[in-house]
């Protein structure tokens, strides 16, 4: 596999781990020192152990394991040596009435390769916000 | 200069260009094909030409040139070959009553070196939002 194919495989593993609601499988993809900018407060989460608690808190609000999927748009991957970054837009798919299925998000993910294994060292997840209303914008059509 | 020092210098140039409200100097730091996730809609801006229009629209709302500055926290820079990424938190400083001075933001920036020159190829700028209220969170103390 090329490095780009390896990064694609990791993104797929990440989505599969979330779909199965398996925190161990999700966190296996992160570097212990990863710094995360999540879609919800706080501004910054330092370290995979703290990010694990975020996942443990939010996964119960997701639908049943493997009853939902991902719609991904505009994925771009770029690699240089032992660093790779990717960005894309996504939303969860499945039950259209579930609150988690209604919003698009943007993600930037950076991975480093150490001892032959890629690990996510930084992830930035967000939606834009409307300065007039102070509200988050959750749909692409704005 | 090491590559990390070069990236630090570019971040400084970027802040200086914004402080001087000089769109040409800001945009000189971006790759023409850069993809931007800005703090306000739309979700995604493709290409420096489109991003230039965003700056042209928003700079008039900033205070007078060089009457404001930046407070930066938790800057981390990582380089591999011809790719570098950095992330940090910042807010504008100056007149504390100006709306632009009241909020913190998070930024992830990725640069590629081509023909010896680093250019920003991706930038992701955001604030988190509170799912209960749907509102953007603009202060660090949440």
PDB file of C-alpha atoms in Angstrom:
ATOM      1  CA  UNK A   1       0.000   0.000   0.000  1.00  0.00           C
ATOM      2  CA  UNK A   2       1.142   3.554  -0.625  1.00  0.00           C
ATOM      3  CA  UNK A   3       1.125   5.957   2.339  1.00  0.00           C
ATOM      4  CA  UNK A   4      -2.021   7.573   0.946  1.00  0.00           C
ATOM      5  CA  UNK A   5      -3.745   4.184   0.816  1.00  0.00           C
ATOM      6  CA  UNK A   6      -2.653   3.568   4.417  1.00  0.00           C
ATOM      7  CA  UNK A   7      -4.239   6.881   5.485  1.00  0.00           C
ATOM      8  CA  UNK A   8      -7.445   5.987   3.628  1.00  0.00           C
ATOM      9  CA  UNK A   9      -7.473   2.651   5.462  1.00  0.00           C
ATOM     10  CA  UNK A  10      -7.087   4.435   8.820  1.00  0.00           C
ATOM     11  CA  UNK A  11      -9.986   6.780   8.055  1.00  0.00           C
ATOM     12  CA  UNK A  12     -12.079   3.705   7.207  1.00  0.00           C
ATOM     13  CA  UNK A  13     -11.001   1.964  10.434  1.00  0.00           C
ATOM     14  CA  UNK A  14     -11.902   5.110  12.379  1.00  0.00           C
ATOM     15  CA  UNK A  15     -15.381   5.240  10.868  1.00  0.00           C
ATOM     16  CA  UNK A  16     -15.895   1.496  11.414  1.00  0.00           C
ATOM     17  CA  UNK A  17     -14.791   1.842  15.063  1.00  0.00           C
ATOM     18  CA  UNK A  18     -17.278   4.687  15.620  1.00  0.00           C
ATOM     19  CA  UNK A  19     -20.054   2.727  13.872  1.00  0.00           C
ATOM     20  CA  UNK A  20     -19.401  -0.193  16.202  1.00  0.00           C
ATOM     21  CA  UNK A  21     -19.248   2.232  19.184  1.00  0.00           C
ATOM     22  CA  UNK A  22     -16.034   0.545  20.316  1.00  0.00           C
ATOM     23  CA  UNK A  23     -13.958   3.065  22.300  1.00  0.00           C
ATOM     24  CA  UNK A  24     -10.885   0.808  22.411  1.00  0.00           C
ATOM     25  CA  UNK A  25     -10.860   0.517  18.612  1.00  0.00           C
ATOM     26  CA  UNK A  26     -11.345   4.269  18.217  1.00  0.00           C
ATOM     27  CA  UNK A  27      -8.578   5.188  20.642  1.00  0.00           C
ATOM     28  CA  UNK A  28      -6.125   2.644  19.182  1.00  0.00           C
ATOM     29  CA  UNK A  29      -5.808   5.031  16.235  1.00  0.00           C
ATOM     30  CA  UNK A  30      -4.565   7.996  18.324  1.00  0.00           C
ATOM     31  CA  UNK A  31      -1.125   8.934  19.586  1.00  0.00           C
ATOM     32  CA  UNK A  32      -1.096   9.173  23.429  1.00  0.00           C
ATOM     33  CA  UNK A  33       0.012  12.831  23.121  1.00  0.00           C
ATOM     34  CA  UNK A  34      -2.654  13.817  20.554  1.00  0.00           C
ATOM     35  CA  UNK A  35      -4.158  17.321  20.839  1.00  0.00           C
ATOM     36  CA  UNK A  36      -7.813  17.560  19.850  1.00  0.00           C
ATOM     37  CA  UNK A  37     -10.027  20.493  18.950  1.00  0.00           C
ATOM     38  CA  UNK A  38     -13.495  18.965  19.290  1.00  0.00           C
ATOM     39  CA  UNK A  39     -16.787  20.286  17.935  1.00  0.00           C
ATOM     40  CA  UNK A  40     -18.007  20.905  21.487  1.00  0.00           C
ATOM     41  CA  UNK A  41     -16.253  22.585  24.450  1.00  0.00           C
ATOM     42  CA  UNK A  42     -13.613  22.727  25.770  1.00  0.00           C
ATOM     43  CA  UNK A  43     -11.507  24.519  23.147  1.00  0.00           C
ATOM     44  CA  UNK A  44      -8.726  21.973  23.442  1.00  0.00           C
ATOM     45  CA  UNK A  45      -8.288  18.412  24.717  1.00  0.00           C
ATOM     46  CA  UNK A  46      -4.730  17.318  25.462  1.00  0.00           C
ATOM     47  CA  UNK A  47      -3.896  13.634  25.362  1.00  0.00           C
ATOM     48  CA  UNK A  48      -5.725  10.530  24.208  1.00  0.00           C
ATOM     49  CA  UNK A  49      -6.759   9.615  27.769  1.00  0.00           C
ATOM     50  CA  UNK A  50      -8.824  12.803  28.057  1.00  0.00           C
ATOM     51  CA  UNK A  51     -10.246  12.345  24.555  1.00  0.00           C
ATOM     52  CA  UNK A  52     -11.272   8.792  25.480  1.00  0.00           C
ATOM     53  CA  UNK A  53     -13.522  10.231  28.205  1.00  0.00           C
ATOM     54  CA  UNK A  54     -15.172  12.483  25.600  1.00  0.00           C
ATOM     55  CA  UNK A  55     -15.974   9.451  23.452  1.00  0.00           C
ATOM     56  CA  UNK A  56     -17.232   7.501  26.464  1.00  0.00           C
ATOM     57  CA  UNK A  57     -19.586  10.358  27.279  1.00  0.00           C
ATOM     58  CA  UNK A  58     -20.962  10.912  23.775  1.00  0.00           C
ATOM     59  CA  UNK A  59     -21.246   7.388  22.318  1.00  0.00           C
ATOM     60  CA  UNK A  60     -24.348   6.543  24.425  1.00  0.00           C
ATOM     61  CA  UNK A  61     -26.177   9.309  22.517  1.00  0.00           C
ATOM     62  CA  UNK A  62     -25.436   7.601  19.197  1.00  0.00           C
ATOM     63  CA  UNK A  63     -27.885   5.137  17.607  1.00  0.00           C
ATOM     64  CA  UNK A  64     -27.400   1.385  18.050  1.00  0.00           C
ATOM     65  CA  UNK A  65     -24.023  -0.020  16.869  1.00  0.00           C
ATOM     66  CA  UNK A  66     -23.795  -0.459  13.096  1.00  0.00           C
ATOM     67  CA  UNK A  67     -27.236   1.083  12.537  1.00  0.00           C
ATOM     68  CA  UNK A  68     -25.658   4.231  11.116  1.00  0.00           C
ATOM     69  CA  UNK A  69     -22.991   5.187   8.612  1.00  0.00           C
ATOM     70  CA  UNK A  70     -21.023   8.127   7.236  1.00  0.00           C
ATOM     71  CA  UNK A  71     -21.499  10.336   4.221  1.00  0.00           C
ATOM     72  CA  UNK A  72     -18.115  11.840   3.298  1.00  0.00           C
ATOM     73  CA  UNK A  73     -17.401  14.668   0.860  1.00  0.00           C
ATOM     74  CA  UNK A  74     -14.328  16.362  -0.554  1.00  0.00           C
ATOM     75  CA  UNK A  75     -11.749  14.102   1.080  1.00  0.00           C
ATOM     76  CA  UNK A  76      -8.197  15.313   0.395  1.00  0.00           C
ATOM     77  CA  UNK A  77      -5.096  13.458   1.639  1.00  0.00           C
ATOM     78  CA  UNK A  78      -1.524  14.702   1.488  1.00  0.00           C
ATOM     79  CA  UNK A  79       1.606  12.878   2.682  1.00  0.00           C
ATOM     80  CA  UNK A  80       5.235  13.922   3.185  1.00  0.00           C
ATOM     81  CA  UNK A  81       7.599  11.368   4.687  1.00  0.00           C
ATOM     82  CA  UNK A  82       6.238  10.378   8.078  1.00  0.00           C
ATOM     83  CA  UNK A  83       3.539  13.062   8.280  1.00  0.00           C
ATOM     84  CA  UNK A  84       0.136  13.031   6.626  1.00  0.00           C
ATOM     85  CA  UNK A  85      -2.882  15.265   6.790  1.00  0.00           C
ATOM     86  CA  UNK A  86      -6.382  14.923   5.491  1.00  0.00           C
ATOM     87  CA  UNK A  87      -9.500  17.042   5.540  1.00  0.00           C
ATOM     88  CA  UNK A  88     -13.067  16.297   4.574  1.00  0.00           C
ATOM     89  CA  UNK A  89     -16.717  17.028   5.332  1.00  0.00           C
ATOM     90  CA  UNK A  90     -19.028  14.389   6.780  1.00  0.00           C
ATOM     91  CA  UNK A  91     -22.309  13.636   8.410  1.00  0.00           C
ATOM     92  CA  UNK A  92     -23.748  10.572  10.035  1.00  0.00           C
ATOM     93  CA  UNK A  93     -26.399   8.708   8.055  1.00  0.00           C
ATOM     94  CA  UNK A  94     -29.152   6.367   9.162  1.00  0.00           C
ATOM     95  CA  UNK A  95     -32.335   7.294  11.011  1.00  0.00           C
ATOM     96  CA  UNK A  96     -32.986  10.797   9.633  1.00  0.00           C
ATOM     97  CA  UNK A  97     -34.907  11.776  12.790  1.00  0.00           C
ATOM     98  CA  UNK A  98     -31.980  11.101  15.123  1.00  0.00           C
ATOM     99  CA  UNK A  99     -30.349  14.376  16.256  1.00  0.00           C
ATOM    100  CA  UNK A 100     -26.852  13.043  15.492  1.00  0.00           C
ATOM    101  CA  UNK A 101     -27.837  12.548  11.822  1.00  0.00           C
ATOM    102  CA  UNK A 102     -28.838  16.106  11.095  1.00  0.00           C
ATOM    103  CA  UNK A 103     -25.573  17.964  10.947  1.00  0.00           C
ATOM    104  CA  UNK A 104     -22.558  18.226   8.705  1.00  0.00           C
ATOM    105  CA  UNK A 105     -19.093  18.639  10.191  1.00  0.00           C
ATOM    106  CA  UNK A 106     -15.620  19.524   8.943  1.00  0.00           C
ATOM    107  CA  UNK A 107     -12.589  17.583  10.017  1.00  0.00           C
ATOM    108  CA  UNK A 108      -8.852  18.094   9.687  1.00  0.00           C
ATOM    109  CA  UNK A 109      -6.753  15.150  10.821  1.00  0.00           C
ATOM    110  CA  UNK A 110      -2.951  14.931  11.085  1.00  0.00           C
ATOM    111  CA  UNK A 111      -1.081  11.647  11.521  1.00  0.00           C
ATOM    112  CA  UNK A 112       2.572  10.801  12.227  1.00  0.00           C
ATOM    113  CA  UNK A 113       4.235   7.482  11.383  1.00  0.00           C
ATOM    114  CA  UNK A 114       6.394   6.086  14.170  1.00  0.00           C
ATOM    115  CA  UNK A 115       7.922   2.601  14.045  1.00  0.00           C
ATOM    116  CA  UNK A 116       5.946   1.971  10.879  1.00  0.00           C
ATOM    117  CA  UNK A 117       2.523   2.742  12.366  1.00  0.00           C
ATOM    118  CA  UNK A 118       0.431   5.841  11.613  1.00  0.00           C
ATOM    119  CA  UNK A 119      -1.221   7.452  14.648  1.00  0.00           C
ATOM    120  CA  UNK A 120      -3.451  10.522  14.727  1.00  0.00           C
ATOM    121  CA  UNK A 121      -1.580  13.319  16.534  1.00  0.00           C
ATOM    122  CA  UNK A 122      -4.090  16.116  15.929  1.00  0.00           C
ATOM    123  CA  UNK A 123      -7.738  16.340  14.969  1.00  0.00           C
ATOM    124  CA  UNK A 124      -9.819  19.464  14.497  1.00  0.00           C
ATOM    125  CA  UNK A 125     -13.577  19.000  14.224  1.00  0.00           C
ATOM    126  CA  UNK A 126     -15.976  21.915  13.817  1.00  0.00           C
ATOM    127  CA  UNK A 127     -18.962  23.617  12.285  1.00  0.00           C
ATOM    128  CA  UNK A 128     -18.932  27.298  11.299  1.00  0.00           C
ATOM    129  CA  UNK A 129     -21.036  29.819  13.185  1.00  0.00           C
ATOM    130  CA  UNK A 130     -23.169  32.761  12.152  1.00  0.00           C
ATOM    131  CA  UNK A 131     -21.871  35.948  13.768  1.00  0.00           C
ATOM    132  CA  UNK A 132     -25.277  37.635  13.512  1.00  0.00           C
ATOM    133  CA  UNK A 133     -27.090  35.024  15.581  1.00  0.00           C
ATOM    134  CA  UNK A 134     -24.160  33.462  17.473  1.00  0.00           C
ATOM    135  CA  UNK A 135     -25.567  30.091  16.382  1.00  0.00           C
ATOM    136  CA  UNK A 136     -23.689  27.116  14.976  1.00  0.00           C
ATOM    137  CA  UNK A 137     -24.434  26.384  11.321  1.00  0.00           C
ATOM    138  CA  UNK A 138     -25.170  22.703  10.815  1.00  0.00           C
ATOM    139  CA  UNK A 139     -26.144  22.458   7.162  1.00  0.00           C
ATOM    140  CA  UNK A 140     -24.048  22.911   4.037  1.00  0.00           C
ATOM    141  CA  UNK A 141     -26.572  25.202   2.360  1.00  0.00           C
ATOM    142  CA  UNK A 142     -25.497  28.439   4.001  1.00  0.00           C
TER     143      UNK A 142
ATOM    144  CA  UNK B   1      16.905  28.768  10.131  1.00  0.00           C
ATOM    145  CA  UNK B   2      15.469  25.348  10.880  1.00  0.00           C
ATOM    146  CA  UNK B   3      12.163  24.435   9.245  1.00  0.00           C
ATOM    147  CA  UNK B   4      10.422  25.011  12.573  1.00  0.00           C
ATOM    148  CA  UNK B   5      11.917  28.504  12.792  1.00  0.00           C
ATOM    149  CA  UNK B   6      10.722  29.155   9.229  1.00  0.00           C
ATOM    150  CA  UNK B   7       7.167  28.164  10.210  1.00  0.00           C
ATOM    151  CA  UNK B   8       7.339  30.410  13.278  1.00  0.00           C
ATOM    152  CA  UNK B   9       8.439  33.267  11.012  1.00  0.00           C
ATOM    153  CA  UNK B  10       5.489  32.626   8.669  1.00  0.00           C
ATOM    154  CA  UNK B  11       3.020  32.686  11.566  1.00  0.00           C
ATOM    155  CA  UNK B  12       4.550  36.016  12.633  1.00  0.00           C
ATOM    156  CA  UNK B  13       4.311  37.369   9.067  1.00  0.00           C
ATOM    157  CA  UNK B  14       0.686  36.264   8.919  1.00  0.00           C
ATOM    158  CA  UNK B  15      -0.168  38.067  12.157  1.00  0.00           C
ATOM    159  CA  UNK B  16       1.752  41.179  11.045  1.00  0.00           C
ATOM    160  CA  UNK B  17      -0.100  41.168   7.701  1.00  0.00           C
ATOM    161  CA  UNK B  18      -3.472  40.949   9.464  1.00  0.00           C
ATOM    162  CA  UNK B  19      -2.479  43.704  11.923  1.00  0.00           C
ATOM    163  CA  UNK B  20      -1.594  45.942   8.973  1.00  0.00           C
ATOM    164  CA  UNK B  21      -4.876  44.917   7.241  1.00  0.00           C
ATOM    165  CA  UNK B  22      -2.914  44.265   4.045  1.00  0.00           C
ATOM    166  CA  UNK B  23      -4.741  41.643   1.975  1.00  0.00           C
ATOM    167  CA  UNK B  24      -1.868  41.236  -0.501  1.00  0.00           C
ATOM    168  CA  UNK B  25       0.549  40.428   2.320  1.00  0.00           C
ATOM    169  CA  UNK B  26      -1.921  37.998   3.898  1.00  0.00           C
ATOM    170  CA  UNK B  27      -2.638  36.185   0.661  1.00  0.00           C
ATOM    171  CA  UNK B  28       1.058  35.968  -0.322  1.00  0.00           C
ATOM    172  CA  UNK B  29       1.356  33.308   2.387  1.00  0.00           C
ATOM    173  CA  UNK B  30      -1.234  30.945   0.829  1.00  0.00           C
ATOM    174  CA  UNK B  31      -0.971  28.350  -1.898  1.00  0.00           C
ATOM    175  CA  UNK B  32      -3.355  29.166  -4.790  1.00  0.00           C
ATOM    176  CA  UNK B  33      -5.081  25.784  -4.259  1.00  0.00           C
ATOM    177  CA  UNK B  34      -5.475  26.163  -0.481  1.00  0.00           C
ATOM    178  CA  UNK B  35      -8.653  24.757   1.101  1.00  0.00           C
ATOM    179  CA  UNK B  36      -9.968  26.750   4.065  1.00  0.00           C
ATOM    180  CA  UNK B  37     -12.432  25.894   6.813  1.00  0.00           C
ATOM    181  CA  UNK B  38     -13.254  29.345   8.176  1.00  0.00           C
ATOM    182  CA  UNK B  39     -14.898  30.242  11.486  1.00  0.00           C
ATOM    183  CA  UNK B  40     -17.953  31.538   9.627  1.00  0.00           C
ATOM    184  CA  UNK B  41     -19.954  29.959   6.774  1.00  0.00           C
ATOM    185  CA  UNK B  42     -19.571  28.465   4.249  1.00  0.00           C
ATOM    186  CA  UNK B  43     -18.235  25.145   5.505  1.00  0.00           C
ATOM    187  CA  UNK B  44     -15.409  25.166   2.988  1.00  0.00           C
ATOM    188  CA  UNK B  45     -13.602  27.730   0.826  1.00  0.00           C
ATOM    189  CA  UNK B  46     -11.641  26.344  -2.113  1.00  0.00           C
ATOM    190  CA  UNK B  47      -8.744  28.361  -3.489  1.00  0.00           C
ATOM    191  CA  UNK B  48      -6.884  31.456  -2.343  1.00  0.00           C
ATOM    192  CA  UNK B  49      -8.862  33.708  -4.715  1.00  0.00           C
ATOM    193  CA  UNK B  50     -12.106  32.912  -2.892  1.00  0.00           C
ATOM    194  CA  UNK B  51     -10.436  33.252   0.500  1.00  0.00           C
ATOM    195  CA  UNK B  52      -9.110  36.669  -0.538  1.00  0.00           C
ATOM    196  CA  UNK B  53     -12.715  37.855  -0.928  1.00  0.00           C
ATOM    197  CA  UNK B  54     -13.455  36.668   2.618  1.00  0.00           C
ATOM    198  CA  UNK B  55     -10.580  38.787   3.943  1.00  0.00           C
ATOM    199  CA  UNK B  56     -11.654  41.776   1.851  1.00  0.00           C
ATOM    200  CA  UNK B  57     -15.128  41.516   3.360  1.00  0.00           C
ATOM    201  CA  UNK B  58     -14.074  41.128   6.976  1.00  0.00           C
ATOM    202  CA  UNK B  59     -11.032  43.419   7.347  1.00  0.00           C
ATOM    203  CA  UNK B  60     -13.181  46.601   7.315  1.00  0.00           C
ATOM    204  CA  UNK B  61     -14.761  45.352  10.572  1.00  0.00           C
ATOM    205  CA  UNK B  62     -11.341  45.213  12.246  1.00  0.00           C
ATOM    206  CA  UNK B  63      -9.939  48.148  14.258  1.00  0.00           C
ATOM    207  CA  UNK B  64      -7.502  50.589  12.649  1.00  0.00           C
ATOM    208  CA  UNK B  65      -4.298  49.057  11.212  1.00  0.00           C
ATOM    209  CA  UNK B  66      -1.689  48.228  13.855  1.00  0.00           C
ATOM    210  CA  UNK B  67      -4.008  49.259  16.704  1.00  0.00           C
ATOM    211  CA  UNK B  68      -4.501  45.628  17.690  1.00  0.00           C
ATOM    212  CA  UNK B  69      -2.404  42.539  18.312  1.00  0.00           C
ATOM    213  CA  UNK B  70      -2.625  38.815  19.000  1.00  0.00           C
ATOM    214  CA  UNK B  71      -2.541  36.776  22.166  1.00  0.00           C
ATOM    215  CA  UNK B  72      -1.383  33.245  21.307  1.00  0.00           C
ATOM    216  CA  UNK B  73      -1.483  30.139  23.500  1.00  0.00           C
ATOM    217  CA  UNK B  74      -0.336  26.545  23.231  1.00  0.00           C
ATOM    218  CA  UNK B  75       1.431  26.872  19.874  1.00  0.00           C
ATOM    219  CA  UNK B  76       2.712  23.498  18.638  1.00  0.00           C
ATOM    220  CA  UNK B  77       4.670  23.090  15.392  1.00  0.00           C
ATOM    221  CA  UNK B  78       5.633  19.812  13.738  1.00  0.00           C
ATOM    222  CA  UNK B  79       7.618  19.352  10.511  1.00  0.00           C
ATOM    223  CA  UNK B  80       8.348  16.342   8.283  1.00  0.00           C
ATOM    224  CA  UNK B  81      10.280  16.988   5.070  1.00  0.00           C
ATOM    225  CA  UNK B  82       8.300  19.460   3.002  1.00  0.00           C
ATOM    226  CA  UNK B  83       5.145  19.408   5.140  1.00  0.00           C
ATOM    227  CA  UNK B  84       4.517  21.239   8.393  1.00  0.00           C
ATOM    228  CA  UNK B  85       1.520  21.691  10.609  1.00  0.00           C
ATOM    229  CA  UNK B  86       0.846  23.900  13.575  1.00  0.00           C
ATOM    230  CA  UNK B  87      -2.056  24.475  15.922  1.00  0.00           C
ATOM    231  CA  UNK B  88      -2.688  27.100  18.549  1.00  0.00           C
ATOM    232  CA  UNK B  89      -5.347  29.184  20.294  1.00  0.00           C
ATOM    233  CA  UNK B  90      -5.533  32.946  19.822  1.00  0.00           C
ATOM    234  CA  UNK B  91      -7.529  36.063  20.298  1.00  0.00           C
ATOM    235  CA  UNK B  92      -7.147  39.611  19.083  1.00  0.00           C
ATOM    236  CA  UNK B  93      -6.020  42.150  21.667  1.00  0.00           C
ATOM    237  CA  UNK B  94      -6.416  45.915  21.816  1.00  0.00           C
ATOM    238  CA  UNK B  95      -9.631  47.841  22.486  1.00  0.00           C
ATOM    239  CA  UNK B  96     -11.442  45.427  24.856  1.00  0.00           C
ATOM    240  CA  UNK B  97     -14.829  46.811  23.805  1.00  0.00           C
ATOM    241  CA  UNK B  98     -14.360  45.988  20.122  1.00  0.00           C
ATOM    242  CA  UNK B  99     -16.425  42.897  19.131  1.00  0.00           C
ATOM    243  CA  UNK B 100     -13.430  41.335  17.326  1.00  0.00           C
ATOM    244  CA  UNK B 101     -11.428  41.383  20.596  1.00  0.00           C
ATOM    245  CA  UNK B 102     -13.842  39.341  22.671  1.00  0.00           C
ATOM    246  CA  UNK B 103     -13.440  35.845  21.367  1.00  0.00           C
ATOM    247  CA  UNK B 104     -10.875  33.084  21.398  1.00  0.00           C
ATOM    248  CA  UNK B 105     -10.368  30.898  18.344  1.00  0.00           C
ATOM    249  CA  UNK B 106      -8.575  27.657  17.530  1.00  0.00           C
ATOM    250  CA  UNK B 107      -6.499  27.292  14.413  1.00  0.00           C
ATOM    251  CA  UNK B 108      -4.873  24.394  12.623  1.00  0.00           C
ATOM    252  CA  UNK B 109      -2.600  25.388   9.751  1.00  0.00           C
ATOM    253  CA  UNK B 110      -0.808  23.103   7.266  1.00  0.00           C
ATOM    254  CA  UNK B 111       1.992  24.294   4.971  1.00  0.00           C
ATOM    255  CA  UNK B 112       3.860  22.668   2.086  1.00  0.00           C
ATOM    256  CA  UNK B 113       7.321  23.693   0.878  1.00  0.00           C
ATOM    257  CA  UNK B 114       7.628  23.980  -2.886  1.00  0.00           C
ATOM    258  CA  UNK B 115      10.733  25.398  -4.589  1.00  0.00           C
ATOM    259  CA  UNK B 116      12.060  26.340  -1.173  1.00  0.00           C
ATOM    260  CA  UNK B 117       9.059  28.422  -0.114  1.00  0.00           C
ATOM    261  CA  UNK B 118       6.474  27.411   2.493  1.00  0.00           C
ATOM    262  CA  UNK B 119       2.860  28.148   1.564  1.00  0.00           C
ATOM    263  CA  UNK B 120      -0.266  27.487   3.607  1.00  0.00           C
ATOM    264  CA  UNK B 121      -2.288  24.752   1.870  1.00  0.00           C
ATOM    265  CA  UNK B 122      -4.962  24.279   4.526  1.00  0.00           C
ATOM    266  CA  UNK B 123      -6.272  26.265   7.447  1.00  0.00           C
ATOM    267  CA  UNK B 124      -9.044  25.319   9.847  1.00  0.00           C
ATOM    268  CA  UNK B 125     -10.354  28.052  12.124  1.00  0.00           C
ATOM    269  CA  UNK B 126     -13.171  27.483  14.602  1.00  0.00           C
ATOM    270  CA  UNK B 127     -14.817  27.843  17.966  1.00  0.00           C
ATOM    271  CA  UNK B 128     -16.652  24.980  19.665  1.00  0.00           C
ATOM    272  CA  UNK B 129     -20.417  25.079  20.107  1.00  0.00           C
ATOM    273  CA  UNK B 130     -22.757  24.141  22.915  1.00  0.00           C
ATOM    274  CA  UNK B 131     -25.197  21.470  21.747  1.00  0.00           C
ATOM    275  CA  UNK B 132     -27.768  22.455  24.394  1.00  0.00           C
ATOM    276  CA  UNK B 133     -28.108  26.037  23.164  1.00  0.00           C
ATOM    277  CA  UNK B 134     -26.800  25.700  19.601  1.00  0.00           C
ATOM    278  CA  UNK B 135     -24.600  28.700  20.374  1.00  0.00           C
ATOM    279  CA  UNK B 136     -20.926  29.204  19.569  1.00  0.00           C
ATOM    280  CA  UNK B 137     -18.658  29.257  22.624  1.00  0.00           C
ATOM    281  CA  UNK B 138     -16.293  32.204  22.471  1.00  0.00           C
ATOM    282  CA  UNK B 139     -14.448  32.073  25.787  1.00  0.00           C
ATOM    283  CA  UNK B 140     -11.949  29.549  27.081  1.00  0.00           C
ATOM    284  CA  UNK B 141     -13.695  29.147  30.433  1.00  0.00           C
ATOM    285  CA  UNK B 142     -16.284  26.602  29.369  1.00  0.00           C
TER     286      UNK B 142
END
